[in-house]
Coordinates of C-alpha atoms in Angstrom, one line a residue:
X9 CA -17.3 -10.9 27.7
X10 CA -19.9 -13.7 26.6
X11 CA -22.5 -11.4 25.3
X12 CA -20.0 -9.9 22.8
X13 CA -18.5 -13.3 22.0
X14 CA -22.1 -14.3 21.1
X15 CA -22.7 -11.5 19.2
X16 CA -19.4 -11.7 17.7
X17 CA -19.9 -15.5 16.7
X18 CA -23.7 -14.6 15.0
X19 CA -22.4 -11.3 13.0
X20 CA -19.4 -14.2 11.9
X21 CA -22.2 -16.7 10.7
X22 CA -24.5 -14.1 8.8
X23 CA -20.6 -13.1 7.2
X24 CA -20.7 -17.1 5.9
X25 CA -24.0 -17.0 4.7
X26 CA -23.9 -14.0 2.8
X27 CA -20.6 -15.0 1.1
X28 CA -22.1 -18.3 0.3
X29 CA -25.1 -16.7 -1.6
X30 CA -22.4 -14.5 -3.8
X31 CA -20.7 -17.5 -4.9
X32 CA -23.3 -18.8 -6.7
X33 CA -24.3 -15.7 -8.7
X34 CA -22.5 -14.8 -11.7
X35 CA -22.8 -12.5 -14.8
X36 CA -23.6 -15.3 -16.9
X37 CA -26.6 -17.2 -16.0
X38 CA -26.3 -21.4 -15.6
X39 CA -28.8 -21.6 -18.8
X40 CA -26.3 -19.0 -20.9
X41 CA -23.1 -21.5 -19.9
X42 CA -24.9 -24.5 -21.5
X43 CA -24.7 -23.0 -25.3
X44 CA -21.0 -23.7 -27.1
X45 CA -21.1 -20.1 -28.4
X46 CA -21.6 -18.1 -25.3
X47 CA -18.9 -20.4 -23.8
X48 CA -16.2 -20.2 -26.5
X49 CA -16.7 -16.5 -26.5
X50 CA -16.0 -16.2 -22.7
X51 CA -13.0 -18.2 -23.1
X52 CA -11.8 -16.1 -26.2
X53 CA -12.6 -12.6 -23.9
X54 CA -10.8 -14.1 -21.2
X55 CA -8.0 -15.2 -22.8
X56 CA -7.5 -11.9 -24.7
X57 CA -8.0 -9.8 -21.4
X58 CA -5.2 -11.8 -19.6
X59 CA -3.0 -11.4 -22.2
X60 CA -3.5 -7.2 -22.7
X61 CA -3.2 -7.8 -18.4
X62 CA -0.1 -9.4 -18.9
X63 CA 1.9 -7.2 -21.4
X64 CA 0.8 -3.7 -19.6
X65 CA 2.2 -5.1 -16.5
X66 CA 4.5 -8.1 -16.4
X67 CA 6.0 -6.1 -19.8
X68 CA 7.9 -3.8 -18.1
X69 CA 9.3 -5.5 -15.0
X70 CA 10.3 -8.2 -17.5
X71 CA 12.2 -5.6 -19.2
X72 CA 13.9 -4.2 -16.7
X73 CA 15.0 -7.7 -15.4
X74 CA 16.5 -8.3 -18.5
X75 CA 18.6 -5.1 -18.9
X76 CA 19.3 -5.1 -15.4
X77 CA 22.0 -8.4 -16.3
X78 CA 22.9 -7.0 -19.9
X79 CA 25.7 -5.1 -21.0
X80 CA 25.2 -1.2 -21.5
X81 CA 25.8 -2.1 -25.5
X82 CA 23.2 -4.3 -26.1
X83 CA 20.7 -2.1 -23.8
X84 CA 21.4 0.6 -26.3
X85 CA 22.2 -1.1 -29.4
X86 CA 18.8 -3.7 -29.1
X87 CA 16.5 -2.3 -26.4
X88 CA 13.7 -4.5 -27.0
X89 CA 15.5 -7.8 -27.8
X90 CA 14.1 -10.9 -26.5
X91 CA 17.6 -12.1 -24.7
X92 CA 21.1 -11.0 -23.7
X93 CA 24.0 -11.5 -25.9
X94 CA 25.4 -12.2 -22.8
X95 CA 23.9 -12.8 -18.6
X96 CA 26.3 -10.2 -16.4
X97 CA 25.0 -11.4 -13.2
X98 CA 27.6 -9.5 -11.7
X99 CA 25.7 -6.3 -12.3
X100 CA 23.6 -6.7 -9.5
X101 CA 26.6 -6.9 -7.0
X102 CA 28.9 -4.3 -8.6
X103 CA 25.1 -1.8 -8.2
X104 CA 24.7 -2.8 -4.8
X105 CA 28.6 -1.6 -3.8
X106 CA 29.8 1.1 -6.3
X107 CA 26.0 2.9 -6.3
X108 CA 25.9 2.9 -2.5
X109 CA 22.3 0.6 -2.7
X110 CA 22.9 -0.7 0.2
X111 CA 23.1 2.6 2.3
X112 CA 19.7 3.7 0.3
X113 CA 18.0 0.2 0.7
X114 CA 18.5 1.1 4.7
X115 CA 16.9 4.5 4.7
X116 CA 14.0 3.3 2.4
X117 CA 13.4 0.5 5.5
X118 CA 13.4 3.7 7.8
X119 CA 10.9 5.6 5.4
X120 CA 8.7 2.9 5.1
X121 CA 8.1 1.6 8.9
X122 CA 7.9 5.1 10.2
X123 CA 4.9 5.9 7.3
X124 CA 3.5 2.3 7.8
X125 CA 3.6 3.0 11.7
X126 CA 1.9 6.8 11.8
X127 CA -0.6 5.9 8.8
X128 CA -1.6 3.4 10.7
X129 CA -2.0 4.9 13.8
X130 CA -3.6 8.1 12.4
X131 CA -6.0 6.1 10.5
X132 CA -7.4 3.9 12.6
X133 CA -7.6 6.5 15.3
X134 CA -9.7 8.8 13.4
X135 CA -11.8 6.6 11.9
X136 CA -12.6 5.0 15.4
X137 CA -14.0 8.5 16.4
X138 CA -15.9 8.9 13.0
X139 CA -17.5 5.9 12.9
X140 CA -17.7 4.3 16.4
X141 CA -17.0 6.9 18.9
X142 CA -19.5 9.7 16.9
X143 CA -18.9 12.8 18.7
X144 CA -20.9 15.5 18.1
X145 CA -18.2 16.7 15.7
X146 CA -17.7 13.5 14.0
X147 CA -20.1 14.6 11.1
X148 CA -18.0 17.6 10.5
X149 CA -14.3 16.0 11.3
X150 CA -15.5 13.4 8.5
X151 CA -16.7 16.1 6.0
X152 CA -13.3 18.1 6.1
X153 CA -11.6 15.1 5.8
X154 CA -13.5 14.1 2.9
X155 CA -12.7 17.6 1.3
X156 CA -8.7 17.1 1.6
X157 CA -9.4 13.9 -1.4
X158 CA -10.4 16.5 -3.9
X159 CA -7.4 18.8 -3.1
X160 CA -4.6 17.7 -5.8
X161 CA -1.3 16.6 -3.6
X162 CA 0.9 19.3 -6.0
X163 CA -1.5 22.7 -4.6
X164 CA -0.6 21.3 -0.9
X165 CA 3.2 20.6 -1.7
X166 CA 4.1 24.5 -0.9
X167 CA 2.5 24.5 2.2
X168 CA 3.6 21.4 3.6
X169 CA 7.1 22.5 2.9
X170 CA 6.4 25.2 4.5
X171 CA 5.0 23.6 7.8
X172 CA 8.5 21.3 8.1
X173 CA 10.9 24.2 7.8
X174 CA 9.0 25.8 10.7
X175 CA 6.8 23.2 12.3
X176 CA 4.1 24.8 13.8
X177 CA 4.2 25.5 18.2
X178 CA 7.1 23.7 18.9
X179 CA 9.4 25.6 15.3
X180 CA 11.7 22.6 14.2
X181 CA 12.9 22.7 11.6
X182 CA 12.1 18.7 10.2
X183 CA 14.6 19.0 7.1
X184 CA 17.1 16.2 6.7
X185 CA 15.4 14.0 9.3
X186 CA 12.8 11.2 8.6
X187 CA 9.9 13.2 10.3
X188 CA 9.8 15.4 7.5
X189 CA 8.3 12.1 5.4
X190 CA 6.5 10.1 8.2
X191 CA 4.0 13.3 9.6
X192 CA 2.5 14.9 6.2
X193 CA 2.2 11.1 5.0
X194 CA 0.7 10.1 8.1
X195 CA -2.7 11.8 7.1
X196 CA -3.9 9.9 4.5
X197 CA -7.5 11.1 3.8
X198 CA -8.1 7.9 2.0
X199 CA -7.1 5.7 4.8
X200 CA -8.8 7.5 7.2
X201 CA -12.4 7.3 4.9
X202 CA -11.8 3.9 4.0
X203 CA -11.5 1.8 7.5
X204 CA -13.9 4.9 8.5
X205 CA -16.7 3.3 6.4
X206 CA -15.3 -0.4 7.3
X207 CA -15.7 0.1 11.0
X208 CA -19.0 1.7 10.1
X209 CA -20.4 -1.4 8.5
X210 CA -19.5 -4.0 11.4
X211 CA -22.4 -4.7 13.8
X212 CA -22.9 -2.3 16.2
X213 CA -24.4 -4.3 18.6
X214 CA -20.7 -5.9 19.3
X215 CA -19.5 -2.4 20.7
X216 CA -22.8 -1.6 22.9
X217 CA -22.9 -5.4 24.2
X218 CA -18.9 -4.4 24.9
X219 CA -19.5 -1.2 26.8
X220 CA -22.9 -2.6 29.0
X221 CA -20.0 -6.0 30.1
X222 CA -18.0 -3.1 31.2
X223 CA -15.1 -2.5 28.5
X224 CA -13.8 0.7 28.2
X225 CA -13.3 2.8 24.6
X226 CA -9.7 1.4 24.7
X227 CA -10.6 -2.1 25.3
X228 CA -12.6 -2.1 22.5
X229 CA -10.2 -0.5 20.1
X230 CA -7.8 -2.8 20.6
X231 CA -9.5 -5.9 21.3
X232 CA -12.5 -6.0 19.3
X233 CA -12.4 -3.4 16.6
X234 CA -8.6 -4.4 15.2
X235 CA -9.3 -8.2 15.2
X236 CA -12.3 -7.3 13.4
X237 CA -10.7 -5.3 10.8
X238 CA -7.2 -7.0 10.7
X239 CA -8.2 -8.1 6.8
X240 CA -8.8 -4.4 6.0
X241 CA -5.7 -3.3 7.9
X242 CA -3.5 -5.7 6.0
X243 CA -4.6 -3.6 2.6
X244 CA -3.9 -0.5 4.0
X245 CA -1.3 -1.6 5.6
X246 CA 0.4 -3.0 1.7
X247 CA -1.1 0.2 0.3
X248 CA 0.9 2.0 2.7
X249 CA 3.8 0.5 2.1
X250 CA 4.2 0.7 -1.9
X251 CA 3.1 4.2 -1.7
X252 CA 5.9 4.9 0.6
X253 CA 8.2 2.6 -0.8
X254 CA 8.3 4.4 -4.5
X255 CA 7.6 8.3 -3.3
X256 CA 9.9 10.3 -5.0
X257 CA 9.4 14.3 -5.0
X258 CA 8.5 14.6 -1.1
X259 CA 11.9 13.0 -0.2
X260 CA 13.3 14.6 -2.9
X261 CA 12.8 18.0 -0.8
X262 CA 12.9 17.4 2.7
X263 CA 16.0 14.8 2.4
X264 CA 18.2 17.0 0.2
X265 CA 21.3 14.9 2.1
X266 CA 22.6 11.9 -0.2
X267 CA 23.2 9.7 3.3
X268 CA 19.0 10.0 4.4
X269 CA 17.9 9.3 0.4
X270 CA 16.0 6.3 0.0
X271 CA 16.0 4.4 -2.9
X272 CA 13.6 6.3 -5.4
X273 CA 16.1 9.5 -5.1
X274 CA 19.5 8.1 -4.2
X275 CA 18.8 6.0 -7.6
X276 CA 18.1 9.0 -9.8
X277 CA 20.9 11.1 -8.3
X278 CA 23.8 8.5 -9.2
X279 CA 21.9 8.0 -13.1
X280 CA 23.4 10.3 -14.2
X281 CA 27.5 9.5 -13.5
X282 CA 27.1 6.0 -13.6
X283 CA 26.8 3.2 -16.3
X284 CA 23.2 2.7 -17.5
X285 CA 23.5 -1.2 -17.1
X286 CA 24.4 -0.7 -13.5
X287 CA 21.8 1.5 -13.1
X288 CA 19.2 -0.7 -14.4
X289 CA 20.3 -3.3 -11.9
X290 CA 19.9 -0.8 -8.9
X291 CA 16.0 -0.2 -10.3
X292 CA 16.0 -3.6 -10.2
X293 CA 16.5 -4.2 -6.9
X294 CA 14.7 -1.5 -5.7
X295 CA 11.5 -3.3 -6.9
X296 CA 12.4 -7.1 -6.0
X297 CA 11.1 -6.3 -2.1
X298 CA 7.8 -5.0 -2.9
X299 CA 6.8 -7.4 -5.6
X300 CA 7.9 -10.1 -3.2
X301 CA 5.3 -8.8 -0.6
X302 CA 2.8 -8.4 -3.0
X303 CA 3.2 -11.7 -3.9
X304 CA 3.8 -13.3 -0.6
X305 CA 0.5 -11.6 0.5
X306 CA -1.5 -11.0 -2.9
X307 CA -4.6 -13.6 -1.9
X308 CA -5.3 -11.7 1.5
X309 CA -5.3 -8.5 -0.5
X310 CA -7.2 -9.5 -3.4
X311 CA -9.5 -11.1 -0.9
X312 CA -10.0 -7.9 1.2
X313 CA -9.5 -5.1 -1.2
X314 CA -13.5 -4.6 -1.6
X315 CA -15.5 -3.4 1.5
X316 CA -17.3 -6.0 1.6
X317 CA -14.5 -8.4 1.8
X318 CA -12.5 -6.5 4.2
X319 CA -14.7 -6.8 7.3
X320 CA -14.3 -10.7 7.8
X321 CA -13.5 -11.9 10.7

């Protein structure tokens, strides 16, 4: 398809240019930098910010990796202590066998593919009608999904309970299996608005050039609009993920059996019989996969989480 590789190309180069001429604007003006107060007090702001950053957030994860190697003692005794009297590594292997993480660890895997999978799949369906497709429906499809953001998740929670004992046409009953999780989080109303107004902002001059070559609304779902939007998929895609990953009162629920638990429940269910040091390691672990993705991937996703940064390329 040359015309839509041309016009691919040229929406690409008017990407460049417009990213160039952001980079050289700032909140401070060039004139403002030149004067040793206005610079010393950007420093000082920027300094104190990172440091406020870095205590809300780094604060607790620090904590918790330090308990999670302490004794039970000096958890209780000196909670806030800067070291352990003593480093029980072997906390984090005695968690893993006599609190079963291992078995939760695997059904947390299942939770979060099958969520990541049908998100995906429901989001960048729907907004493919909404914002490329446009039915004559689209206006309204996108106003009652729109609507569903303002509903608080709680007011939905009965009826959604309600739908898996008895799913609707076909009556299964989705408790104990991983369905009941994947299908109510599948439709994301925020997924489905965001890549709706991405996909709505990419030249739409690609997709005509792509249907008069010949393509048909499948081609161009699959290879032009998801290259296209890849950047914004990996957000939602890491979005996905960590919400899925540390969802605790849905499973709670609809996976009232101890062997389908993930991580978030199985955790709190053992708590409670179970030395606290111990326990501590298990949270621990539980959070050592998602921070590594998050870091592995943090530059793409700080890169892309804006709308403008998420349609590149």
């Amino acid at each position: 398809m040359s015309a839509t590789q041309t016009l691919i190309a040229r929406a690409a180069e008017r990407r460049a240019e417009r990213k160039r001429d952001d980079a050289g604007r700032g909140i401070v003006s060039t004139l403002d930098l030149q004067r040793t107060r206005t610079r010393v007090g950007l420093v000082v702001i920027a300094v104190l910010a990172l440091a406020v950053l870095a205590i809300a957030s780094l604060g607790p994860l620090l904590w918790l990796a330090k308990s999670s190697v302490s004794t039970t003692q000096d958890i209780l005794t000196d909670p806030f202590g800067w070291w352990p009297s003593g480093i029980q590594w072997h906390n984090l292997s005695e968690a893993w066998t006599r609190l079963g993480i291992g078995g939760y660890f695997l059904n947390t895997i299942w939770v979060v593919l099958g969520c990541w999978f049908f998100g995906l799949l429901v989001a960048l369906t729907g907004a493919y009608t909404i914002a490329i497709l446009k039915p004559k429906w689209a206006p309204l499809l996108s106003g009652a999904v729109l609507v569903t953001l303002f509903i608080p998740g709680v007011v939905s929670l009965v009826a959604l309970y309600v739908t898996v004992l008895d799913l609707p046409l076909v009556h299964l009953n989705l408790i104990n299996t991983f369905w009941a999780v994947w299908l109510p989080s599948a439709a994301n109303a925020f997924n489905i608005m965001l890549l709706s107004r991405v996909f709505a902002g990419l030249p739409q001059d690609i997709f005509e050039a792509a249907r008069i070559d010949g393509a048909s609304n499948l081609r161009i779902f699959w290879s032009i609009l998801i290259p296209m939007a890849r950047p914004t998929l990996g957000v939602v895609s890491l979005l996905t993920v960590v919400g899925a990953w540390k969802e605790f009162l849905w499973p709670l629920l609809v996976l009232p059996d101890p062997s389908l638990q993930p991580l978030s429940v199985g955790i709190q269910k053992v708590a409670g019989t179970n030395d606290l040091a111990l326990v501590l390691a298990g949270m621990f672990i539980s959070v050592i996969l998602p921070l590594v993705m998050f870091l592995c991937f943090r530059r793409q996703f700080l890169d892309n989480a804006g709308l403008g940064g998420a349609i590149k390329g």
